[in-house]
């Protein structure tokens, strides 16, 4: 008896070989698909391919290789964008109590990077912390907020959030930093002008080159490295070190760690906080 012919996938159906999907996702974003995520992603890609009238996943992948608009869609289908205002709140306490007082002594412009900013609550929370604790410092601070996902960046830039998304904020914070638009269940909250001028949003794949970025005083790189493989993570720890000013801070997510053999570049400085050593001031506090 002859064995049934294996489905070639390239030509006959929308199944798509799992390794082909994983390779495509990794090549375009650096994201490693966990064993539990493969089927979910395949279903999303299949739905999208069908909608576009394509008969195979291979045809869909060919389209992505060429068309930038569809590539943005593809990336939006695969990213995990969970976020929230003042998420992992200890970093905002650290910013207000330790980092800002240290920077206040320096009169120059301050640069902060939210790398993997999702739909914006992280950079807006940074801006609120600065405005809330020292308006003069806020005026000389620029926050760069980057993400690979164009759809979440669009929302981040709009600064517009539903009532269910601002639950992490106090009434005082909402009154001070947001304007209400709409009424009743349709009411939304829009970030108000003083904060809006502080943040620049930019689409960026962190695995690509970082053209024209300044040296940063603080980098928030939280809950992003968990999606990458260890070699990609190592490259990023080194690149973040290079992009920090001496004495600058790197803040990462609760499930993330800079490996011990790189801690001469990024020294532990509190809960999921690291600092680039300052040669001129050996004892970074
Ligand atoms: C779970 S969210 C974290 C958001 C925010 N940092 C926080 O902690 O609330 C992860 C974000 O990383 C972004 N991301 C994933 N891969 C990326 C890459 N290669 N370059 C830039 N951003 C990426 C995703 O689009 C997503 O918005």
GROMACS .gro file of N, CA, C and O in nm, residues 101-218:
model
  472
  101UNK      N    1   1.572   6.303   4.057
  101UNK     CA    2   1.658   6.392   4.136
  101UNK      C    3   1.802   6.392   4.087
  101UNK      O    4   1.869   6.495   4.084
  102UNK      N    5   1.851   6.275   4.042
  102UNK     CA    6   1.988   6.267   3.989
  102UNK      C    7   2.002   6.349   3.861
  102UNK      O    8   2.105   6.415   3.840
  103UNK      N    9   1.899   6.347   3.777
  103UNK     CA   10   1.907   6.418   3.649
  103UNK      C   11   1.881   6.567   3.666
  103UNK      O   12   1.922   6.648   3.583
  104UNK      N   13   1.813   6.604   3.774
  104UNK     CA   14   1.779   6.744   3.797
  104UNK      C   15   1.905   6.829   3.812
  104UNK      O   16   1.906   6.947   3.779
  105UNK      N   17   2.011   6.765   3.863
  105UNK     CA   18   2.137   6.839   3.884
  105UNK      C   19   2.204   6.873   3.751
  105UNK      O   20   2.291   6.959   3.744
  106UNK      N   21   2.163   6.802   3.643
  106UNK     CA   22   2.225   6.825   3.513
  106UNK      C   23   2.130   6.914   3.434
  106UNK      O   24   2.012   6.885   3.423
  107UNK      N   25   2.184   7.022   3.377
  107UNK     CA   26   2.094   7.119   3.311
  107UNK      C   27   2.054   7.084   3.170
  107UNK      O   28   1.965   7.146   3.114
  108UNK      N   29   2.115   6.981   3.109
  108UNK     CA   30   2.091   6.954   2.966
  108UNK      C   31   1.957   6.885   2.941
  108UNK      O   32   1.886   6.849   3.035
  109UNK      N   33   1.933   6.864   2.810
  109UNK     CA   34   1.813   6.790   2.770
  109UNK      C   35   1.824   6.644   2.816
  109UNK      O   36   1.932   6.585   2.816
  110UNK      N   37   1.709   6.588   2.854
  110UNK     CA   38   1.704   6.449   2.902
  110UNK      C   39   1.631   6.364   2.798
  110UNK      O   40   1.527   6.405   2.745
  111UNK      N   41   1.688   6.248   2.768
  111UNK     CA   42   1.627   6.159   2.670
  111UNK      C   43   1.585   6.027   2.734
  111UNK      O   44   1.667   5.961   2.802
  112UNK      N   45   1.460   5.991   2.713
  112UNK     CA   46   1.407   5.865   2.766
  112UNK      C   47   1.349   5.786   2.649
  112UNK      O   48   1.285   5.844   2.560
  113UNK      N   49   1.370   5.656   2.651
  113UNK     CA   50   1.323   5.570   2.541
  113UNK      C   51   1.228   5.464   2.596
  113UNK      O   52   1.264   5.392   2.689
  114UNK      N   53   1.111   5.457   2.538
  114UNK     CA   54   1.020   5.346   2.566
  114UNK      C   55   1.029   5.254   2.444
  114UNK      O   56   0.971   5.282   2.339
  115UNK      N   57   1.107   5.147   2.457
  115UNK     CA   58   1.136   5.056   2.346
  115UNK      C   59   1.039   4.939   2.353
  115UNK      O   60   1.049   4.857   2.443
  116UNK      N   61   0.945   4.934   2.258
  116UNK     CA   62   0.836   4.836   2.265
  116UNK      C   63   0.724   4.895   2.347
  116UNK      O   64   0.682   4.843   2.449
  117UNK      N   65   0.672   5.010   2.296
  117UNK     CA   66   0.579   5.092   2.377
  117UNK      C   67   0.435   5.047   2.366
  117UNK      O   68   0.348   5.100   2.435
  118UNK      N   69   0.406   4.953   2.275
  118UNK     CA   70   0.270   4.908   2.251
  118UNK      C   71   0.177   5.028   2.223
  118UNK      O   72   0.217   5.123   2.156
  119UNK      N   73   0.057   5.029   2.280
  119UNK     CA   74  -0.042   5.132   2.245
  119UNK      C   75  -0.024   5.263   2.324
  119UNK      O   76  -0.112   5.349   2.318
  120UNK      N   77   0.085   5.274   2.399
  120UNK     CA   78   0.119   5.405   2.457
  120UNK      C   79   0.112   5.427   2.607
  120UNK      O   80   0.172   5.525   2.654
  121UNK      N   81   0.042   5.344   2.686
  121UNK     CA   82   0.036   5.374   2.828
  121UNK      C   83   0.175   5.390   2.895
  121UNK      O   84   0.189   5.472   2.986
  122UNK      N   85   0.274   5.315   2.847
  122UNK     CA   86   0.407   5.327   2.910
  122UNK      C   87   0.469   5.466   2.889
  122UNK      O   88   0.502   5.533   2.987
  123UNK      N   89   0.484   5.513   2.762
  123UNK     CA   90   0.542   5.648   2.749
  123UNK      C   91   0.456   5.757   2.811
  123UNK      O   92   0.509   5.854   2.867
  124UNK      N   93   0.322   5.743   2.804
  124UNK     CA   94   0.238   5.848   2.867
  124UNK      C   95   0.255   5.844   3.018
  124UNK      O   96   0.251   5.948   3.084
  125UNK      N   97   0.275   5.726   3.077
  125UNK     CA   98   0.296   5.718   3.222
  125UNK      C   99   0.429   5.784   3.261
  125UNK      O  100   0.440   5.847   3.366
  126UNK      N  101   0.530   5.766   3.173
  126UNK     CA  102   0.660   5.833   3.199
  126UNK      C  103   0.638   5.985   3.197
  126UNK      O  104   0.684   6.057   3.286
  127UNK      N  105   0.566   6.031   3.094
  127UNK     CA  106   0.542   6.176   3.081
  127UNK      C  107   0.464   6.229   3.202
  127UNK      O  108   0.495   6.336   3.256
  128UNK      N  109   0.364   6.152   3.247
  128UNK     CA  110   0.283   6.196   3.364
  128UNK      C  111   0.370   6.203   3.489
  128UNK      O  112   0.355   6.294   3.571
  129UNK      N  113   0.461   6.106   3.504
  129UNK     CA  114   0.550   6.105   3.622
  129UNK      C  115   0.636   6.230   3.621
  129UNK      O  116   0.652   6.298   3.725
  130UNK      N  117   0.691   6.263   3.505
  130UNK     CA  118   0.778   6.381   3.497
  130UNK      C  119   0.698   6.508   3.523
  130UNK      O  120   0.739   6.594   3.602
  131UNK      N  121   0.582   6.521   3.458
  131UNK     CA  122   0.498   6.640   3.478
  131UNK      C  123   0.454   6.652   3.624
  131UNK      O  124   0.451   6.759   3.680
  132UNK      N  125   0.422   6.537   3.684
  132UNK     CA  126   0.371   6.537   3.821
  132UNK      C  127   0.477   6.574   3.923
  132UNK      O  128   0.444   6.628   4.029
  133UNK      N  129   0.604   6.545   3.894
  133UNK     CA  130   0.708   6.567   3.996
  133UNK      C  131   0.797   6.687   3.969
  133UNK      O  132   0.856   6.741   4.061
  134UNK      N  133   0.812   6.724   3.842
  134UNK     CA  134   0.897   6.841   3.815
  134UNK      C  135   0.868   6.891   3.672
  134UNK      O  136   0.925   6.840   3.575
  135UNK      N  137   0.778   6.989   3.662
  135UNK     CA  138   0.735   7.039   3.531
  135UNK      C  139   0.853   7.097   3.454
  135UNK      O  140   0.860   7.085   3.331
  136UNK      N  141   0.950   7.158   3.528
  136UNK     CA  142   1.065   7.219   3.459
  136UNK      C  143   1.147   7.109   3.391
  136UNK      O  144   1.194   7.125   3.278
  137UNK      N  145   1.165   6.996   3.460
  137UNK     CA  146   1.241   6.887   3.401
  137UNK      C  147   1.163   6.826   3.284
  137UNK      O  148   1.220   6.789   3.182
  138UNK      N  149   1.031   6.818   3.301
  138UNK     CA  150   0.947   6.763   3.194
  138UNK      C  151   0.966   6.843   3.066
  138UNK      O  152   0.970   6.788   2.956
  139UNK      N  153   0.983   6.976   3.081
  139UNK     CA  154   0.996   7.061   2.963
  139UNK      C  155   1.125   7.033   2.886
  139UNK      O  156   1.131   7.054   2.766
  140UNK      N  157   1.228   6.986   2.956
  140UNK     CA  158   1.352   6.959   2.881
  140UNK      C  159   1.375   6.808   2.861
  140UNK      O  160   1.487   6.763   2.838
  141UNK      N  161   1.265   6.733   2.866
  141UNK     CA  162   1.275   6.588   2.843
  141UNK      C  163   1.205   6.551   2.713
  141UNK      O  164   1.096   6.600   2.685
  142UNK      N  165   1.270   6.465   2.635
  142UNK     CA  166   1.207   6.408   2.516
  142UNK      C  167   1.194   6.259   2.538
  142UNK      O  168   1.290   6.193   2.576
  143UNK      N  169   1.074   6.208   2.513
  143UNK     CA  170   1.050   6.064   2.525
  143UNK      C  171   1.030   6.009   2.386
  143UNK      O  172   0.943   6.057   2.311
  144UNK      N  173   1.113   5.912   2.349
  144UNK     CA  174   1.096   5.845   2.221
  144UNK      C  175   1.024   5.713   2.248
  144UNK      O  176   1.066   5.637   2.337
  145UNK      N  177   0.915   5.688   2.177
  145UNK     CA  178   0.838   5.565   2.199
  145UNK      C  179   0.832   5.488   2.068
  145UNK      O  180   0.786   5.540   1.967
  146UNK      N  181   0.885   5.366   2.070
  146UNK     CA  182   0.896   5.286   1.947
  146UNK      C  183   0.826   5.153   1.961
  146UNK      O  184   0.824   5.094   2.069
  147UNK      N  185   0.774   5.107   1.849
  147UNK     CA  186   0.720   4.972   1.844
  147UNK      C  187   0.728   4.926   1.698
  147UNK      O  188   0.728   5.008   1.606
  148UNK      N  189   0.729   4.795   1.681
  148UNK     CA  190   0.731   4.740   1.545
  148UNK      C  191   0.591   4.741   1.484
  148UNK      O  192   0.574   4.739   1.363
  149UNK      N  193   0.489   4.747   1.569
  149UNK     CA  194   0.350   4.726   1.528
  149UNK      C  195   0.282   4.860   1.495
  149UNK      O  196   0.256   4.941   1.585
  150UNK      N  197   0.254   4.881   1.365
  150UNK     CA  198   0.199   5.009   1.322
  150UNK      C  199   0.061   5.036   1.382
  150UNK      O  200   0.026   5.151   1.409
  151UNK      N  201  -0.018   4.931   1.404
  151UNK     CA  202  -0.155   4.951   1.454
  151UNK      C  203  -0.154   5.004   1.598
  151UNK      O  204  -0.226   5.099   1.630
  152UNK      N  205  -0.071   4.944   1.683
  152UNK     CA  206  -0.068   4.994   1.821
  152UNK      C  207  -0.005   5.134   1.828
  152UNK      O  208  -0.045   5.217   1.909
  153UNK      N  209   0.091   5.158   1.737
  153UNK     CA  210   0.153   5.291   1.736
  153UNK      C  211   0.052   5.398   1.697
  153UNK      O  212   0.055   5.509   1.749
  154UNK      N  213  -0.037   5.363   1.605
  154UNK     CA  214  -0.142   5.458   1.563
  154UNK      C  215  -0.226   5.497   1.684
  154UNK      O  216  -0.254   5.615   1.708
  155UNK      N  217  -0.261   5.397   1.763
  155UNK     CA  218  -0.342   5.424   1.883
  155UNK      C  219  -0.259   5.505   1.985
  155UNK      O  220  -0.309   5.599   2.046
  156UNK      N  221  -0.133   5.466   2.001
  156UNK     CA  222  -0.046   5.536   2.098
  156UNK      C  223  -0.038   5.685   2.062
  156UNK      O  224  -0.050   5.772   2.148
  157UNK      N  225  -0.020   5.710   1.933
  157UNK     CA  226  -0.006   5.848   1.886
  157UNK      C  227  -0.136   5.926   1.908
  157UNK      O  228  -0.132   6.043   1.942
  158UNK      N  229  -0.249   5.858   1.890
  158UNK     CA  230  -0.378   5.926   1.909
  158UNK      C  231  -0.396   5.963   2.056
  158UNK      O  232  -0.464   6.059   2.089
  159UNK      N  233  -0.337   5.886   2.146
  159UNK     CA  234  -0.347   5.913   2.289
  159UNK      C  235  -0.489   5.902   2.340
  159UNK      O  236  -0.525   5.963   2.441
  160UNK      N  237  -0.572   5.822   2.273
  160UNK     CA  238  -0.714   5.813   2.306
  160UNK      C  239  -0.746   5.675   2.364
  160UNK      O  240  -0.718   5.573   2.300
  161UNK      N  241  -0.808   5.672   2.482
  161UNK     CA  242  -0.828   5.545   2.552
  161UNK      C  243  -0.971   5.536   2.606
  161UNK      O  244  -1.030   5.636   2.646
  162UNK      N  245  -1.024   5.413   2.608
  162UNK     CA  246  -1.156   5.389   2.665
  162UNK      C  247  -1.150   5.385   2.817
  162UNK      O  248  -1.041   5.374   2.875
  163UNK      N  249  -1.270   5.392   2.878
  163UNK     CA  250  -1.277   5.395   3.025
  163UNK      C  251  -1.211   5.271   3.086
  163UNK      O  252  -1.145   5.280   3.190
  164UNK      N  253  -1.223   5.156   3.019
  164UNK     CA  254  -1.163   5.033   3.072
  164UNK      C  255  -1.010   5.034   3.065
  164UNK      O  256  -0.944   4.954   3.129
  165UNK      N  257  -0.954   5.125   2.986
  165UNK     CA  258  -0.808   5.129   2.972
  165UNK      C  259  -0.741   5.228   3.068
  165UNK      O  260  -0.619   5.227   3.083
  166UNK      N  261  -0.820   5.315   3.129
  166UNK     CA  262  -0.760   5.414   3.220
  166UNK      C  263  -0.786   5.379   3.366
  166UNK      O  264  -0.770   5.463   3.455
  167UNK      N  265  -0.821   5.252   3.390
  167UNK     CA  266  -0.856   5.213   3.528
  167UNK      C  267  -0.735   5.221   3.622
  167UNK      O  268  -0.753   5.235   3.742
  168UNK      N  269  -0.613   5.215   3.566
  168UNK     CA  270  -0.494   5.224   3.652
  168UNK      C  271  -0.464   5.367   3.696
  168UNK      O  272  -0.369   5.389   3.770
  169UNK      N  273  -0.543   5.462   3.651
  169UNK     CA  274  -0.515   5.603   3.683
  169UNK      C  275  -0.612   5.654   3.788
  169UNK      O  276  -0.729   5.614   3.792
  170UNK      N  277  -0.564   5.746   3.872
  170UNK     CA  278  -0.652   5.807   3.971
  170UNK      C  279  -0.736   5.915   3.902
  170UNK      O  280  -0.701   5.963   3.793
  171UNK      N  281  -0.846   5.954   3.970
  171UNK     CA  282  -0.930   6.062   3.916
  171UNK      C  283  -0.847   6.189   3.898
  171UNK      O  284  -0.862   6.261   3.798
  172UNK      N  285  -0.757   6.215   3.992
  172UNK     CA  286  -0.674   6.336   3.983
  172UNK      C  287  -0.584   6.330   3.859
  172UNK      O  288  -0.568   6.431   3.789
  173UNK      N  289  -0.528   6.214   3.832
  173UNK     CA  290  -0.441   6.202   3.714
  173UNK      C  291  -0.522   6.221   3.585
  173UNK      O  292  -0.477   6.287   3.492
  174UNK      N  293  -0.642   6.162   3.583
  174UNK     CA  294  -0.726   6.176   3.463
  174UNK      C  295  -0.764   6.322   3.443
  174UNK      O  296  -0.753   6.377   3.333
  175UNK      N  297  -0.806   6.389   3.551
  175UNK     CA  298  -0.847   6.530   3.539
  175UNK      C  299  -0.731   6.618   3.494
  175UNK      O  300  -0.750   6.711   3.417
  176UNK      N  301  -0.612   6.585   3.541
  176UNK     CA  302  -0.498   6.671   3.511
  176UNK      C  303  -0.445   6.649   3.369
  176UNK      O  304  -0.404   6.744   3.303
  177UNK      N  305  -0.441   6.524   3.325
  177UNK     CA  306  -0.367   6.492   3.202
  177UNK      C  307  -0.452   6.454   3.082
  177UNK      O  308  -0.398   6.430   2.975
  178UNK      N  309  -0.585   6.443   3.098
  178UNK     CA  310  -0.669   6.396   2.988
  178UNK      C  311  -0.786   6.491   2.963
  178UNK      O  312  -0.829   6.562   3.054
  179UNK      N  313  -0.839   6.488   2.839
  179UNK     CA  314  -0.965   6.556   2.808
  179UNK      C  315  -1.065   6.445   2.776
  179UNK      O  316  -1.030   6.345   2.712
  180UNK      N  317  -1.190   6.467   2.815
  180UNK     CA  318  -1.294   6.368   2.785
  180UNK      C  319  -1.350   6.395   2.646
  180UNK      O  320  -1.369   6.510   2.607
  181UNK      N  321  -1.373   6.289   2.569
  181UNK     CA  322  -1.446   6.305   2.442
  181UNK      C  323  -1.560   6.205   2.442
  181UNK      O  324  -1.542   6.090   2.479
  182UNK      N  325  -1.679   6.249   2.401
  182UNK     CA  326  -1.797   6.163   2.398
  182UNK      C  327  -1.861   6.151   2.535
  182UNK      O  328  -1.805   6.195   2.635
  183UNK      N  329  -1.979   6.087   2.535
  183UNK     CA  330  -2.056   6.076   2.659
  183UNK      C  331  -2.095   5.932   2.686
  183UNK      O  332  -2.093   5.849   2.596
  184UNK      N  333  -2.135   5.907   2.809
  184UNK     CA  334  -2.188   5.776   2.847
  184UNK      C  335  -2.088   5.665   2.818
  184UNK      O  336  -1.967   5.683   2.835
  185UNK      N  337  -2.139   5.549   2.769
  185UNK     CA  338  -2.048   5.436   2.746
  185UNK      C  339  -1.948   5.463   2.634
  185UNK      O  340  -1.848   5.393   2.622
  186UNK      N  341  -1.977   5.564   2.550
  186UNK     CA  342  -1.885   5.595   2.440
  186UNK      C  343  -1.774   5.692   2.481
  186UNK      O  344  -1.689   5.729   2.401
  187UNK      N  345  -1.779   5.733   2.607
  187UNK     CA  346  -1.680   5.832   2.654
  187UNK      C  347  -1.538   5.775   2.643
  187UNK      O  348  -1.512   5.661   2.680
  188UNK      N  349  -1.448   5.857   2.588
  188UNK     CA  350  -1.308   5.820   2.580
  188UNK      C  351  -1.223   5.930   2.640
  188UNK      O  352  -1.271   6.042   2.658
  189UNK      N  353  -1.100   5.896   2.672
  189UNK     CA  354  -1.010   5.992   2.736
  189UNK      C  355  -0.890   6.014   2.647
  189UNK      O  356  -0.826   5.920   2.604
  190UNK      N  357  -0.863   6.143   2.622
  190UNK     CA  358  -0.755   6.178   2.529
  190UNK      C  359  -0.645   6.253   2.604
  190UNK      O  360  -0.675   6.347   2.679
  191UNK      N  361  -0.522   6.209   2.584
  191UNK     CA  362  -0.408   6.274   2.651
  191UNK      C  363  -0.405   6.422   2.611
  191UNK      O  364  -0.419   6.456   2.494
  192UNK      N  365  -0.387   6.509   2.709
  192UNK     CA  366  -0.395   6.655   2.686
  192UNK      C  367  -0.260   6.713   2.641
  192UNK      O  368  -0.155   6.650   2.659
  193UNK      N  369  -0.264   6.834   2.581
  193UNK     CA  370  -0.147   6.892   2.515
  193UNK      C  371  -0.014   6.895   2.592
  193UNK      O  372   0.086   6.858   2.532
  194UNK      N  373  -0.007   6.935   2.718
  194UNK     CA  374   0.129   6.944   2.774
  194UNK      C  375   0.204   6.811   2.763
  194UNK      O  376   0.324   6.809   2.738
  195UNK      N  377   0.134   6.699   2.780
  195UNK     CA  378   0.202   6.570   2.769
  195UNK      C  379   0.231   6.536   2.623
  195UNK      O  380   0.335   6.479   2.591
  196UNK      N  381   0.140   6.573   2.536
  196UNK     CA  382   0.153   6.531   2.395
  196UNK      C  383   0.283   6.580   2.334
  196UNK      O  384   0.345   6.509   2.255
  197UNK      N  385   0.326   6.698   2.373
  197UNK     CA  386   0.449   6.755   2.317
  197UNK      C  387   0.574   6.683   2.366
  197UNK      O  388   0.682   6.704   2.310
  198UNK      N  389   0.561   6.598   2.466
  198UNK     CA  390   0.681   6.534   2.523
  198UNK      C  391   0.720   6.405   2.453
  198UNK      O  392   0.831   6.356   2.469
  199UNK      N  393   0.625   6.345   2.379
  199UNK     CA  394   0.651   6.209   2.328
  199UNK      C  395   0.652   6.208   2.175
  199UNK      O  396   0.563   6.263   2.111
  200UNK      N  397   0.756   6.144   2.121
  200UNK     CA  398   0.761   6.121   1.976
  200UNK      C  399   0.747   5.971   1.952
  200UNK      O  400   0.817   5.891   2.016
  201UNK      N  401   0.654   5.934   1.863
  201UNK     CA  402   0.632   5.792   1.833
  201UNK      C  403   0.698   5.756   1.700
  201UNK      O  404   0.693   5.834   1.605
  202UNK      N  405   0.759   5.638   1.696
  202UNK     CA  406   0.828   5.597   1.575
  202UNK      C  407   0.819   5.446   1.557
  202UNK      O  408   0.837   5.372   1.654
  203UNK      N  409   0.791   5.404   1.435
  203UNK     CA  410   0.788   5.258   1.409
  203UNK      C  411   0.932   5.209   1.395
  203UNK      O  412   1.011   5.266   1.318
  204UNK      N  413   0.966   5.108   1.468
  204UNK     CA  414   1.103   5.056   1.465
  204UNK      C  415   1.105   4.909   1.502
  204UNK      O  416   1.046   4.870   1.603
  205UNK      N  417   1.172   4.829   1.420
  205UNK     CA  418   1.202   4.691   1.459
  205UNK      C  419   1.333   4.696   1.537
  205UNK      O  420   1.437   4.736   1.483
  206UNK      N  421   1.330   4.657   1.662
  206UNK     CA  422   1.448   4.669   1.748
  206UNK      C  423   1.567   4.588   1.697
  206UNK      O  424   1.681   4.615   1.736
  207UNK      N  425   1.543   4.491   1.609
  207UNK     CA  426   1.654   4.412   1.556
  207UNK      C  427   1.719   4.478   1.435
  207UNK      O  428   1.821   4.430   1.387
  208UNK      N  429   1.659   4.586   1.385
  208UNK     CA  430   1.720   4.661   1.275
  208UNK      C  431   1.819   4.762   1.332
  208UNK      O  432   1.835   4.772   1.455
  209UNK      N  433   1.881   4.840   1.242
  209UNK     CA  434   1.970   4.946   1.292
  209UNK      C  435   1.883   5.055   1.356
  209UNK      O  436   1.763   5.066   1.328
  210UNK      N  437   1.944   5.133   1.444
  210UNK     CA  438   1.872   5.240   1.515
  210UNK      C  439   1.927   5.374   1.466
  210UNK      O  440   2.012   5.436   1.533
  211UNK      N  441   1.881   5.420   1.351
  211UNK     CA  442   1.945   5.540   1.295
  211UNK      C  443   1.909   5.666   1.373
  211UNK      O  444   1.794   5.689   1.407
  212UNK      N  445   2.013   5.744   1.399
  212UNK     CA  446   1.993   5.878   1.455
  212UNK      C  447   1.937   5.883   1.596
  212UNK      O  448   1.883   5.986   1.636
  213UNK      N  449   1.950   5.775   1.673
  213UNK     CA  450   1.898   5.782   1.810
  213UNK      C  451   2.000   5.853   1.900
  213UNK      O  452   2.121   5.833   1.886
  214UNK      N  453   1.952   5.934   1.996
  214UNK     CA  454   2.045   6.001   2.088
  214UNK      C  455   2.094   5.904   2.196
  214UNK      O  456   2.045   5.790   2.203
  215UNK      N  457   2.186   5.950   2.278
  215UNK     CA  458   2.223   5.872   2.398
  215UNK      C  459   2.111   5.892   2.499
  215UNK      O  460   2.062   6.005   2.518
  216UNK      N  461   2.070   5.784   2.563
  216UNK     CA  462   1.955   5.792   2.653
  216UNK      C  463   1.998   5.794   2.800
  216UNK      O  464   2.095   5.729   2.839
  217UNK      N  465   1.920   5.867   2.879
  217UNK     CA  466   1.937   5.867   3.024
  217UNK      C  467   1.863   5.749   3.087
  217UNK      O  468   1.907   5.696   3.188
  218UNK      N  469   1.750   5.714   3.030
  218UNK     CA  470   1.670   5.602   3.081
  218UNK      C  471   1.610   5.528   2.961
  218UNK      O  472   1.560   5.591   2.868
   0.00000   0.00000   0.00000
